[in-house]
Short mmCIF file of C-alpha atoms in Angstrom, two decimals:
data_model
loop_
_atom_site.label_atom_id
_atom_site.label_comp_id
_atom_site.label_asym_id
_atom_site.label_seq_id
_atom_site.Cartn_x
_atom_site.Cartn_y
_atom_site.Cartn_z
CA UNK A 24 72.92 123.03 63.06
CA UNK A 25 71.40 120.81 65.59
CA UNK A 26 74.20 118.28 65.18
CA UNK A 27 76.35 120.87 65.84
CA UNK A 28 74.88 121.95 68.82
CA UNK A 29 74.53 118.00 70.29
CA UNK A 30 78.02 117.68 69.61
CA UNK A 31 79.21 121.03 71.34
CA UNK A 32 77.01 119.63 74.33
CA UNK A 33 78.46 116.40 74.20
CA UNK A 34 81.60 117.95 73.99
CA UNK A 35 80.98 119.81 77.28
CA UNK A 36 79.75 117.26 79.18
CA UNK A 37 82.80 115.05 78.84
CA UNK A 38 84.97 117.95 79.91
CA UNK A 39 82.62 118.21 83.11
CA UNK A 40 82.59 115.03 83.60
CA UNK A 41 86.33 114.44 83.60
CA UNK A 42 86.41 117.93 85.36
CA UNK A 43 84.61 116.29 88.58
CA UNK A 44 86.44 113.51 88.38
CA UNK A 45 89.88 114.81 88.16
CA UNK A 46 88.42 116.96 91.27
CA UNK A 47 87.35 114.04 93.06
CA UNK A 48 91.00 112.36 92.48
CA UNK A 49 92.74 115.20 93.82
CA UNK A 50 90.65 115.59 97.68
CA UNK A 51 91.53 112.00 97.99
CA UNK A 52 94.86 113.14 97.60
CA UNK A 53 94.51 115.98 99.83
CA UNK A 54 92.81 113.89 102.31
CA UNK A 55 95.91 111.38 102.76
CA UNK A 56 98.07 114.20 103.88
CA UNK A 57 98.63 114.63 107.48
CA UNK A 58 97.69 118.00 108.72
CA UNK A 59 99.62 120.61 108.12
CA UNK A 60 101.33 122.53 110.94
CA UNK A 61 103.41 125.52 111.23
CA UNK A 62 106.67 125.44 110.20
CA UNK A 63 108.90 124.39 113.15
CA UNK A 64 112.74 124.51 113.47
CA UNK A 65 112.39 121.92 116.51
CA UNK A 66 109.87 119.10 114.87
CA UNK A 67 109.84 117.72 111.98
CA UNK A 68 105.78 115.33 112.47
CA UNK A 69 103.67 115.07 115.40
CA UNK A 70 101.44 112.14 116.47
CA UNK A 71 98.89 112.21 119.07
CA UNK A 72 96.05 109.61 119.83
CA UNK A 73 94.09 108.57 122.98
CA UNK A 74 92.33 105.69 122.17
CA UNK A 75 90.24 103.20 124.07
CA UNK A 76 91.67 99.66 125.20
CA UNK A 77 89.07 98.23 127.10
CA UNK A 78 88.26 97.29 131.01
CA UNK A 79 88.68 101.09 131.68
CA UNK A 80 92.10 101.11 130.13
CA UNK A 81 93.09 104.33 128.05
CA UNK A 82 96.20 104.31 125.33
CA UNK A 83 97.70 107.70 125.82
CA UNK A 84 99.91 108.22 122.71
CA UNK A 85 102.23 110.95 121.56
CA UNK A 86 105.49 110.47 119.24
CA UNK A 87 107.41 113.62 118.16
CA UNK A 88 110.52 113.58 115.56
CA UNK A 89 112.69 116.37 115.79
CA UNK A 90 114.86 118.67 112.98
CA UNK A 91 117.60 116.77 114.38
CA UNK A 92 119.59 115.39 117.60
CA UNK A 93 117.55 117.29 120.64
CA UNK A 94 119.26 117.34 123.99
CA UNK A 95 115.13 116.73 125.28
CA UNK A 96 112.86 115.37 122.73
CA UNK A 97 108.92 114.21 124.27
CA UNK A 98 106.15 115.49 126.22
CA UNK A 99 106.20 118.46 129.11
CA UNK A 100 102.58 117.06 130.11
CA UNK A 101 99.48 115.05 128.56
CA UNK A 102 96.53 115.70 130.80
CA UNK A 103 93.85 113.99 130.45
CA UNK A 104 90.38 115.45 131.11
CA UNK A 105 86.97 113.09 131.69
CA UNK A 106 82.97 113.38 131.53
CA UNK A 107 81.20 111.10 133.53
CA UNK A 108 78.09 109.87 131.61
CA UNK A 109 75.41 112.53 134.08
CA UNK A 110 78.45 115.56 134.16
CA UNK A 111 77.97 118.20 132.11
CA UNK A 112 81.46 119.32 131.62
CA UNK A 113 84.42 117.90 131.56
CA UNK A 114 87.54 118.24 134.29
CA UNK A 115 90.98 116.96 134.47
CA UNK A 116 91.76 113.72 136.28
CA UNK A 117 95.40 113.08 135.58
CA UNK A 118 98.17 114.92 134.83
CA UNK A 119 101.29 113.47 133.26
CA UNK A 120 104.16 115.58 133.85
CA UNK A 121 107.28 115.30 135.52
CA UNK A 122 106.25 114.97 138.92
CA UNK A 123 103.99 111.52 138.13
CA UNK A 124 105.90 109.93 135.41
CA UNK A 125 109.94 109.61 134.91
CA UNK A 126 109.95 108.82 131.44
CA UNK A 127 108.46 112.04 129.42
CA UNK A 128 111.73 112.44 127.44
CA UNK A 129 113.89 111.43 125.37
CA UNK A 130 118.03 112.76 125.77
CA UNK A 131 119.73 113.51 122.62
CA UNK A 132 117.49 111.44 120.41
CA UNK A 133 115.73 112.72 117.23
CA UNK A 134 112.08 110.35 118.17
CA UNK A 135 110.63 109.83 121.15
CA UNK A 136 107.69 107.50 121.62
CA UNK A 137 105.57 108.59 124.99
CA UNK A 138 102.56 105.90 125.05
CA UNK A 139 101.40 105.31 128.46
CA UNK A 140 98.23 103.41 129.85
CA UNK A 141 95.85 105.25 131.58
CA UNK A 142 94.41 102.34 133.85
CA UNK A 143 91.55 104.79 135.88
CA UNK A 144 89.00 105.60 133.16
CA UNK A 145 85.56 104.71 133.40
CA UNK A 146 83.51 103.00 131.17
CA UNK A 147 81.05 104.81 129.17
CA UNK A 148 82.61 108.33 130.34
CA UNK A 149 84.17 110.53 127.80
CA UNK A 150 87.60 111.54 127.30
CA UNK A 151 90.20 113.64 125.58
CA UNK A 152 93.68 114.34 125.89
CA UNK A 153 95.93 117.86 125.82
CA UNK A 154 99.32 116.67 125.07
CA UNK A 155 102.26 119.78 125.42
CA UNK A 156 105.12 118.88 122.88
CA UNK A 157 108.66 119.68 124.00
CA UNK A 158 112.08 119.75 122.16
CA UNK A 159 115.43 121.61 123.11
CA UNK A 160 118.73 121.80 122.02
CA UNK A 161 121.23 124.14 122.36
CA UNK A 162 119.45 126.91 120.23
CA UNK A 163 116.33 127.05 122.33
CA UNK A 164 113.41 125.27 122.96
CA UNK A 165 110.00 124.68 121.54
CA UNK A 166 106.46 123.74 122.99
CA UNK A 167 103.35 122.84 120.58
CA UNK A 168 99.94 121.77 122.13
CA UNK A 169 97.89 119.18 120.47
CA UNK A 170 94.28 117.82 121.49
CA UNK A 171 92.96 113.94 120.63
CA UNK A 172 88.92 114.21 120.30
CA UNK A 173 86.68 112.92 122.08
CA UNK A 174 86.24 109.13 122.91
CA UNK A 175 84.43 106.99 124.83
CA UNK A 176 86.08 104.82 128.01
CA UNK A 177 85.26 101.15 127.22
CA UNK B 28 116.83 71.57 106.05
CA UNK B 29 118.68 75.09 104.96
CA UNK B 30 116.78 75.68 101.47
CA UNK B 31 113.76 74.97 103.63
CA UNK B 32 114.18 77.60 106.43
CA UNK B 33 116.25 80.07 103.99
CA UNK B 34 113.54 79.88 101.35
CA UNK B 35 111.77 83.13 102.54
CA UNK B 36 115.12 85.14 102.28
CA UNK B 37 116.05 85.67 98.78
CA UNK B 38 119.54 83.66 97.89
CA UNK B 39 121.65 86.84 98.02
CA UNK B 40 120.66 86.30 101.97
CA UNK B 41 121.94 82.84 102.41
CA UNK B 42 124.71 83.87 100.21
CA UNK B 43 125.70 86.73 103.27
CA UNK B 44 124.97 83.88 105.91
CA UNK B 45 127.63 81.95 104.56
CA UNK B 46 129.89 84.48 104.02
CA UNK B 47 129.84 85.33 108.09
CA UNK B 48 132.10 83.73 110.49
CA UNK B 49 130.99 82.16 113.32
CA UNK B 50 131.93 85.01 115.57
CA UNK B 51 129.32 87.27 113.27
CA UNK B 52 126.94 84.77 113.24
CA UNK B 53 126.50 84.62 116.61
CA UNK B 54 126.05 88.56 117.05
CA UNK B 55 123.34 88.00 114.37
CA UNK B 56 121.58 85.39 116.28
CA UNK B 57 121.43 87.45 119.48
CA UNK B 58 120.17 90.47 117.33
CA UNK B 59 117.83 88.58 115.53
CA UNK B 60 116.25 86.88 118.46
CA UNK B 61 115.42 90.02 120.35
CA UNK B 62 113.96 91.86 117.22
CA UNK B 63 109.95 92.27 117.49
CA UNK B 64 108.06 89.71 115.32
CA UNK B 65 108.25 89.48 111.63
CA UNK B 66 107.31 86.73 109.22
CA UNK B 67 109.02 83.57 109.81
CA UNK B 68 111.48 84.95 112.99
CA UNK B 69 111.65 81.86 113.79
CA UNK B 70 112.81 79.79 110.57
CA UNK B 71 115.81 82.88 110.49
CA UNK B 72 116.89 81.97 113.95
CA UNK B 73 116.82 78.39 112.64
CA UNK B 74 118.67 79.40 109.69
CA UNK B 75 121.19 81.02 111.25
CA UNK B 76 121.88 78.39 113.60
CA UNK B 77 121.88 75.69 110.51
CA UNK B 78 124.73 77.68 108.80
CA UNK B 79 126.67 78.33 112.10
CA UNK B 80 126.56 74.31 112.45
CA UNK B 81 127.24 74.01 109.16
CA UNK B 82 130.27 76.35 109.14
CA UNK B 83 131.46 75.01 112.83
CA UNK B 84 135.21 74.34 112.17
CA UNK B 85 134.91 72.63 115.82
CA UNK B 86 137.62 75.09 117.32
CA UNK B 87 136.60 74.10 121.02
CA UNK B 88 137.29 70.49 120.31
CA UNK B 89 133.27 69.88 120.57
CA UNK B 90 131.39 66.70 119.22
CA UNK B 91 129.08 66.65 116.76
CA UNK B 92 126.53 65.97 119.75
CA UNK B 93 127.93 69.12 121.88
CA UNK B 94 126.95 71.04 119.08
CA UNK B 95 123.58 69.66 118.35
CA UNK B 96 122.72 69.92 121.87
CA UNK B 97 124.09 73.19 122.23
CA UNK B 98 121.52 74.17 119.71
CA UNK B 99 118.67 72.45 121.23
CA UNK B 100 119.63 74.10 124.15
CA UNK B 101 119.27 77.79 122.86
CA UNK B 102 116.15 77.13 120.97
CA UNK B 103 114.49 75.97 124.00
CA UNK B 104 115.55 78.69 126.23
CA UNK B 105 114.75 80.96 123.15
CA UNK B 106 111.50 80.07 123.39
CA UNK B 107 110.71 79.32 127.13
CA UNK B 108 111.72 83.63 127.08
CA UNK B 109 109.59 84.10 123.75
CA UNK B 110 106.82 82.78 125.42
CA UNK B 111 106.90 84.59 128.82
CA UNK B 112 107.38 87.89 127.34
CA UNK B 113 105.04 87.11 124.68
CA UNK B 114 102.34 85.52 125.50
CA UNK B 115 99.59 86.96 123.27
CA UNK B 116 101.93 85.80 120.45
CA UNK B 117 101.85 82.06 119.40
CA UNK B 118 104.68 81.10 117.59
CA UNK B 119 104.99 79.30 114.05
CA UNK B 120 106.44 76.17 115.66
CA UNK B 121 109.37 75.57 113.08
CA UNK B 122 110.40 72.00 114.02
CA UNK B 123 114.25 71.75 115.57
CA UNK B 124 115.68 69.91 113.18
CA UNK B 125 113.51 67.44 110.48
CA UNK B 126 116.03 64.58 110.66
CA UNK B 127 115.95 63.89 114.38
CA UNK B 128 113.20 62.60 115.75
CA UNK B 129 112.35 63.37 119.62
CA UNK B 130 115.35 62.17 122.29
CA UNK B 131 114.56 60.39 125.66
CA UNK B 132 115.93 62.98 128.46
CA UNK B 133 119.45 63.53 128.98
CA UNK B 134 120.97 62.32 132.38
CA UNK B 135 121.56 65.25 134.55
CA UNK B 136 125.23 64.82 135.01
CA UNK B 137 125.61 65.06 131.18
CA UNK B 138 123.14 67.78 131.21
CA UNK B 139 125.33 70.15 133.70
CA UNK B 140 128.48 69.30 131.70
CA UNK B 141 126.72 69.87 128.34
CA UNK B 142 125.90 73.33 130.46
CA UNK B 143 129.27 73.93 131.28
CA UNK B 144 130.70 73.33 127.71
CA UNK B 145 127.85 75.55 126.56
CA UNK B 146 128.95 78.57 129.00
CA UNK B 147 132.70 78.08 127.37
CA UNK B 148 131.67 78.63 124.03
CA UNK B 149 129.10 81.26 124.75
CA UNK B 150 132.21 83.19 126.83
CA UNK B 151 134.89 82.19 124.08
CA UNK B 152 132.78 83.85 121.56
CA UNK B 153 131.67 86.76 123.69
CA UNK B 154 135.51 87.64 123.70
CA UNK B 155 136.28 86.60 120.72
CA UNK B 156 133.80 89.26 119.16
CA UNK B 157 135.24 92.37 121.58
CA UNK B 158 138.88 91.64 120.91
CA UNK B 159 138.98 90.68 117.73
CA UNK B 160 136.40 93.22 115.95
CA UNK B 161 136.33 95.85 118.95
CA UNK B 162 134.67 99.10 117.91
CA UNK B 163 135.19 98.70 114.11
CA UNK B 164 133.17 96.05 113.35
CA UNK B 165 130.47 96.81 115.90
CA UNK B 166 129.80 100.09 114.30
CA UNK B 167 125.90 100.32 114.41
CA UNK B 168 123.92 100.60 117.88
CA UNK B 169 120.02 99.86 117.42
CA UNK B 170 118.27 100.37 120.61
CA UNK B 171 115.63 97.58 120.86
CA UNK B 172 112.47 98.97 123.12
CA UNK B 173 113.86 100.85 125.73
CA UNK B 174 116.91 100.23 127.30
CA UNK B 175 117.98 97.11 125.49
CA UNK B 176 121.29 97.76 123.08
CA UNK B 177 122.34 94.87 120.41
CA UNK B 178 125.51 95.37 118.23
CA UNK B 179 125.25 94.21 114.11
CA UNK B 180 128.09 93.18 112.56
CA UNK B 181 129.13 95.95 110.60
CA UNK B 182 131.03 93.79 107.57
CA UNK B 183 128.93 94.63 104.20
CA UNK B 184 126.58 91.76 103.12
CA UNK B 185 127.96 90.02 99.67
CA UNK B 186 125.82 91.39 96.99
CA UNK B 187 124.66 94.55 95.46
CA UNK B 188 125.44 97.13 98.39
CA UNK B 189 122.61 99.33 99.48
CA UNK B 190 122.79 102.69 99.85
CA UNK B 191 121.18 103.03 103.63
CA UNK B 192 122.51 99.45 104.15
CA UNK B 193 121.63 99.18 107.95
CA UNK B 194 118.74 100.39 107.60
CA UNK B 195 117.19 98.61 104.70
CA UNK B 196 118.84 94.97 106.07
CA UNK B 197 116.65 95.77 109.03
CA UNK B 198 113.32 96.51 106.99
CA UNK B 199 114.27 93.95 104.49
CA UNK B 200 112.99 91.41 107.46
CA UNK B 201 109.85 92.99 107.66
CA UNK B 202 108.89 93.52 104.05
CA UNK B 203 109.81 92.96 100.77
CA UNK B 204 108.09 96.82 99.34
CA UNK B 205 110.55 99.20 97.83
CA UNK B 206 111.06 101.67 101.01
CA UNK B 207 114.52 102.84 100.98
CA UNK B 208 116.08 104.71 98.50
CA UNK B 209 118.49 102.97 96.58
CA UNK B 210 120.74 106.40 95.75
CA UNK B 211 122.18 108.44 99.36
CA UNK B 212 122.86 112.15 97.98
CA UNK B 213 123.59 113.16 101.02
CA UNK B 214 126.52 110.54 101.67
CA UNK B 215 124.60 110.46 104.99
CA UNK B 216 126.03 107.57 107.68
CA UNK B 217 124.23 105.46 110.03
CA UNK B 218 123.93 106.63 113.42
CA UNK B 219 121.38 105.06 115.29
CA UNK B 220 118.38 102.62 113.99
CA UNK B 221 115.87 101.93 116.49
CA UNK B 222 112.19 99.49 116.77
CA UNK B 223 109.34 99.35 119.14
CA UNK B 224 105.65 98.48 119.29
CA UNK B 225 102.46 100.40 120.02
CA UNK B 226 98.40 98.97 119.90
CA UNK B 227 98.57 100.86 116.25
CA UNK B 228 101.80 98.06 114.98
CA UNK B 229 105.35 98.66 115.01
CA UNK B 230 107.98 101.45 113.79
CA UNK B 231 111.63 101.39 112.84
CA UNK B 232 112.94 104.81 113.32
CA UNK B 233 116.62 105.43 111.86
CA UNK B 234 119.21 108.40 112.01
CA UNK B 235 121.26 109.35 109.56
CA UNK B 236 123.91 112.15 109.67
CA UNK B 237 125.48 113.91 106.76
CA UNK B 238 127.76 116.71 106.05
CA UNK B 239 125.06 119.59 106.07
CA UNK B 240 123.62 117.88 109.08
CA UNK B 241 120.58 115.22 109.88
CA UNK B 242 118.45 112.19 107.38
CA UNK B 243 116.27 110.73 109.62
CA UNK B 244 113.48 107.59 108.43
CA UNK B 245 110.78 106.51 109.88
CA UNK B 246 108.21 103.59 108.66
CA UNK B 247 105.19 102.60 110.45
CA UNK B 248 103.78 99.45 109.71
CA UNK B 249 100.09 99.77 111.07
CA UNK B 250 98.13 96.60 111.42
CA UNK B 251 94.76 98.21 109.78
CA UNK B 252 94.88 100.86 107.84
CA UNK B 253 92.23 102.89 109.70
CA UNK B 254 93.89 102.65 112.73
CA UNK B 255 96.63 105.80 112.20
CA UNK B 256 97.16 108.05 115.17
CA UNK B 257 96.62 111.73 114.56
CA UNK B 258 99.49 113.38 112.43
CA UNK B 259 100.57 117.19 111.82
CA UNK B 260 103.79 117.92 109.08
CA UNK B 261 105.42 121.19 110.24
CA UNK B 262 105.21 123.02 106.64
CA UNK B 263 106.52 126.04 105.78
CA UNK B 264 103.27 127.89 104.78
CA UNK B 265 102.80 126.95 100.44
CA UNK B 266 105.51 125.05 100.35
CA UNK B 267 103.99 121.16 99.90
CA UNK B 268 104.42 119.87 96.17
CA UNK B 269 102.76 116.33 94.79
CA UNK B 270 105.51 113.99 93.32
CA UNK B 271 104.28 110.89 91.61
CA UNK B 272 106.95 108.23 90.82
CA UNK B 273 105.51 104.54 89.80
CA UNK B 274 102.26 105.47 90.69
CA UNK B 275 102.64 106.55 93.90
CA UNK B 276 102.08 110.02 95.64
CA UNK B 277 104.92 111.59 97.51
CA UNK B 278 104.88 114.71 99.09
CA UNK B 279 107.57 116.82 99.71
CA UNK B 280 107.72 119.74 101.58
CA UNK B 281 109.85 122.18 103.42
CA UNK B 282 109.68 123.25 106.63
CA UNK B 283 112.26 125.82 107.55
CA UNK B 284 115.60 124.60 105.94
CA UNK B 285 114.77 120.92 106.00
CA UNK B 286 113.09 118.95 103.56
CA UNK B 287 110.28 116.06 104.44
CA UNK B 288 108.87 113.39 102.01
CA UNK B 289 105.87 111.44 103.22
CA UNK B 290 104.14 108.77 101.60
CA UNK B 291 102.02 105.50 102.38
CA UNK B 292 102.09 102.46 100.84
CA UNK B 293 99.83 99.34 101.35
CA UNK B 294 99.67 99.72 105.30
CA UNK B 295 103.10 101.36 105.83
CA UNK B 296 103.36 104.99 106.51
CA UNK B 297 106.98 106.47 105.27
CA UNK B 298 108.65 109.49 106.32
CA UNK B 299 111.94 110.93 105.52
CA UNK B 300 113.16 114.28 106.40
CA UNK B 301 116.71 116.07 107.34
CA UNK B 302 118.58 118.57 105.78
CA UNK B 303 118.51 117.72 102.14
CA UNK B 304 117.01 119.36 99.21
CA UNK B 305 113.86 119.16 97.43
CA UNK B 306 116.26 117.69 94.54
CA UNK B 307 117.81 115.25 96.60
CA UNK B 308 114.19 113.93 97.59
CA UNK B 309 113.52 113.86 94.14
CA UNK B 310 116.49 111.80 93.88
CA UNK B 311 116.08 109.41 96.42
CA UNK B 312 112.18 109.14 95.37
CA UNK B 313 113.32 108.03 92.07
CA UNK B 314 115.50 105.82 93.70
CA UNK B 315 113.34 103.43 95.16
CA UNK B 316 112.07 101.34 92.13
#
């Protein structure tokens, strides 16, 4: 009876075991995935960064594909918003929209790559970016806002 | 000197270099050269410029020297501009030619008419290329950076054909990992292929079109893998399955009418969505080995 019991146990160990493990497998998995958005019949994937470059330089990035051919395919603004290391909150200090910058689209293009340098960041004062998504074709158009986190100006 | 600078192309690639006229060979070269960096750039520009003086049927009444120097000539201006706009990169250094060993400097008069001569067969094969192939052999546009618009032949390499030829001729310098789908459901056509660089690597972006509307690909090639830029699928809400084909995870998912497939291999990030079917993805997943 007791071998039958050490068995049984045995028995259900392995299953947990390989239970955890098959779990474990299948977060990675989940974790390689890009985040899931809303469906969209304007974009197909979003990418957004703002990353630090050095000598108070700032690598504004945002790439959007589209469904298909847009007559405007990029960005309707990235603004970028700062902390100085004593603020306590942060404000915006530039604005890239169509009045400061000529190239925030793309014409009838399904990518468009918008990766500026922001050359007026400070070092050791915190950042992050709101970048507004555009598309438009003939149907209609389409905004969708996406924030980088926080980094620090080097 | 050929086998040595063809030796990282596989033999089906010399084969195609050979099989191009000079006329092709010569839009090659000037697509080539302005490509972003891959693995041995440079020995392919040397390549190419082996076979075209190999295949030189000397139709401009040039000497063997005019040739040579002609050569010479365009590697050095090659890389006087490689270096300017690339300074952070430091080229491989492929030597000119191994036979020859350094020449004492050319006398200026022979110099400028070695220029002229050069400017007549740069403008003979500038029009030979637009009248003789016009728009039909010039059939793909690839917009290098921004702004900047090369023409590739559009004659099919010898070989097995490739289903998304342009596309996979132009990753096929980059890496040798199976990315494009061997099988084209969709009997999608090229319409535009385009390349650029951010701080994260490079990307090769290419648009297909097809009967029931858009294919579009797009591969990342990320110079550390920890280095990806935020992403976000748009996903119709339930609708992401797990496909596994030679050990790899794909996932496919729908968003709207369109179908996406995303995957990442080594430290390239894949993406291929238009208006195809889950099937079809399946099809063109299974494709690739």
């Amino acid at each position: 009876m007791k071998a039958m019991c050490r068995r049984i146990l045995s028995l259900l160990m392995i299953v947990a075991i390989l239970a955890s493990f098959a779990g474990s497998v299948s977060a990675m998995e989940v974790e390689e995935f890009p985040q899931q958005g809303r469906s969209s019949a304007y974009f197909s994937l979003l990418n957004w960064d703002l990353a630090p470059l050095g000598n108070g330089k700032l690598y504004v990035y945002a790439k959007a594909w589209a469904t298909g051919y847009m007559t405007k395919l990029g960005v309707s603004s990235v603004v970028i918003y700062e902390k100085l290391p004593n603020a306590t909150s942060y404000s915006p200090v530039y604005t890239y929209n169509s009045y400061t910058c000529s190239f925030l689209y793309g014409t009838n293009v399904t990518t468009y790559t918008f990766n500026p340098t922001y050359t007026k960041a400070v070092p050791g004062a915190q950042y992050y970016s709101s970048t507004a998504f555009y598309a438009e074709n003939s149907s209609g158009h389409e905004t969708i806002y996406k924030y980088a986190p926080v980094i620090t100006a080097t | 000197m050929s086998e040595q600078v063809l030796d990282h192309r596989s033999a089906k690639e010399k084969e195609r270099l050979l099989g191009m006229n000079l006329d092709e060979l010569n839009a090659l070269l000037l697509q080539v050269s302005e490509l972003p960096e891959f693995a041995q750039k440079d020995a392919y520009i040397q390549g190419i410029l082996e076979v075209m003086q190999q295949k030189s049927e000397n139709p401009y009444g040039l000497t063997r020297e005019d040739i040579l120097a002609e050569r010479e000539d365009f590697w050095e201006s090659y890389c006087e501009l490689r270096s300017e706009a690339e300074a952070d990169i430091v080229p491989e250094s492929p030597p000119i030619s191994t036979s020859s060993p350094e020449k004492p400097k050319k006398k200026p008069m022979i110099r400028f008419l070695r220029g002229i001569a050069a400017a007549a067969v740069v403008a003979a094969l500038f029009c030979g290329i637009v009248g003789a192939f016009g728009s039909n052999v010039l059939h793909v546009v690839m917009r290098l950076g921004k702004g900047s618009v090369v023409f590739a032949p559009a004659e099919k390499p010898q070989g097995e054909p490739h289903a998304f030829e342009d596309l996979y001729n132009i990753l096929s310098l980059y890496s040798e990992l199976p990315l494009v789908p061997k099988e084209n459901p969709m009997d999608a056509t090229a319409s535009s292929v385009c390349t650029g660089k951010d701080i994260y690597g490079f990307y090769i972006d290419a648009t297909y079109l097809c009967e029931k509307g858009t294919v579009g690909f797009s591969y990342h090639f990320y110079e550390t893998a920890d280095q990806m830029p935020r992403a976000e699928c748009q996903v119709n809400e339930g609708e992401l399955q797990l496909y596994k084909a030679d050990g790899t995870s794909f996932y496919i998912f729908q968003n709207l009418g369109q179908t996406s497939i995303v995957w990442f291999v080594e430290n390239v990030s894949c993406f291929i969505w238009g208006d195809f079917s889950v099937e079809e993805a399946k099809q063109m997943v299974d494709s690739l080995y």
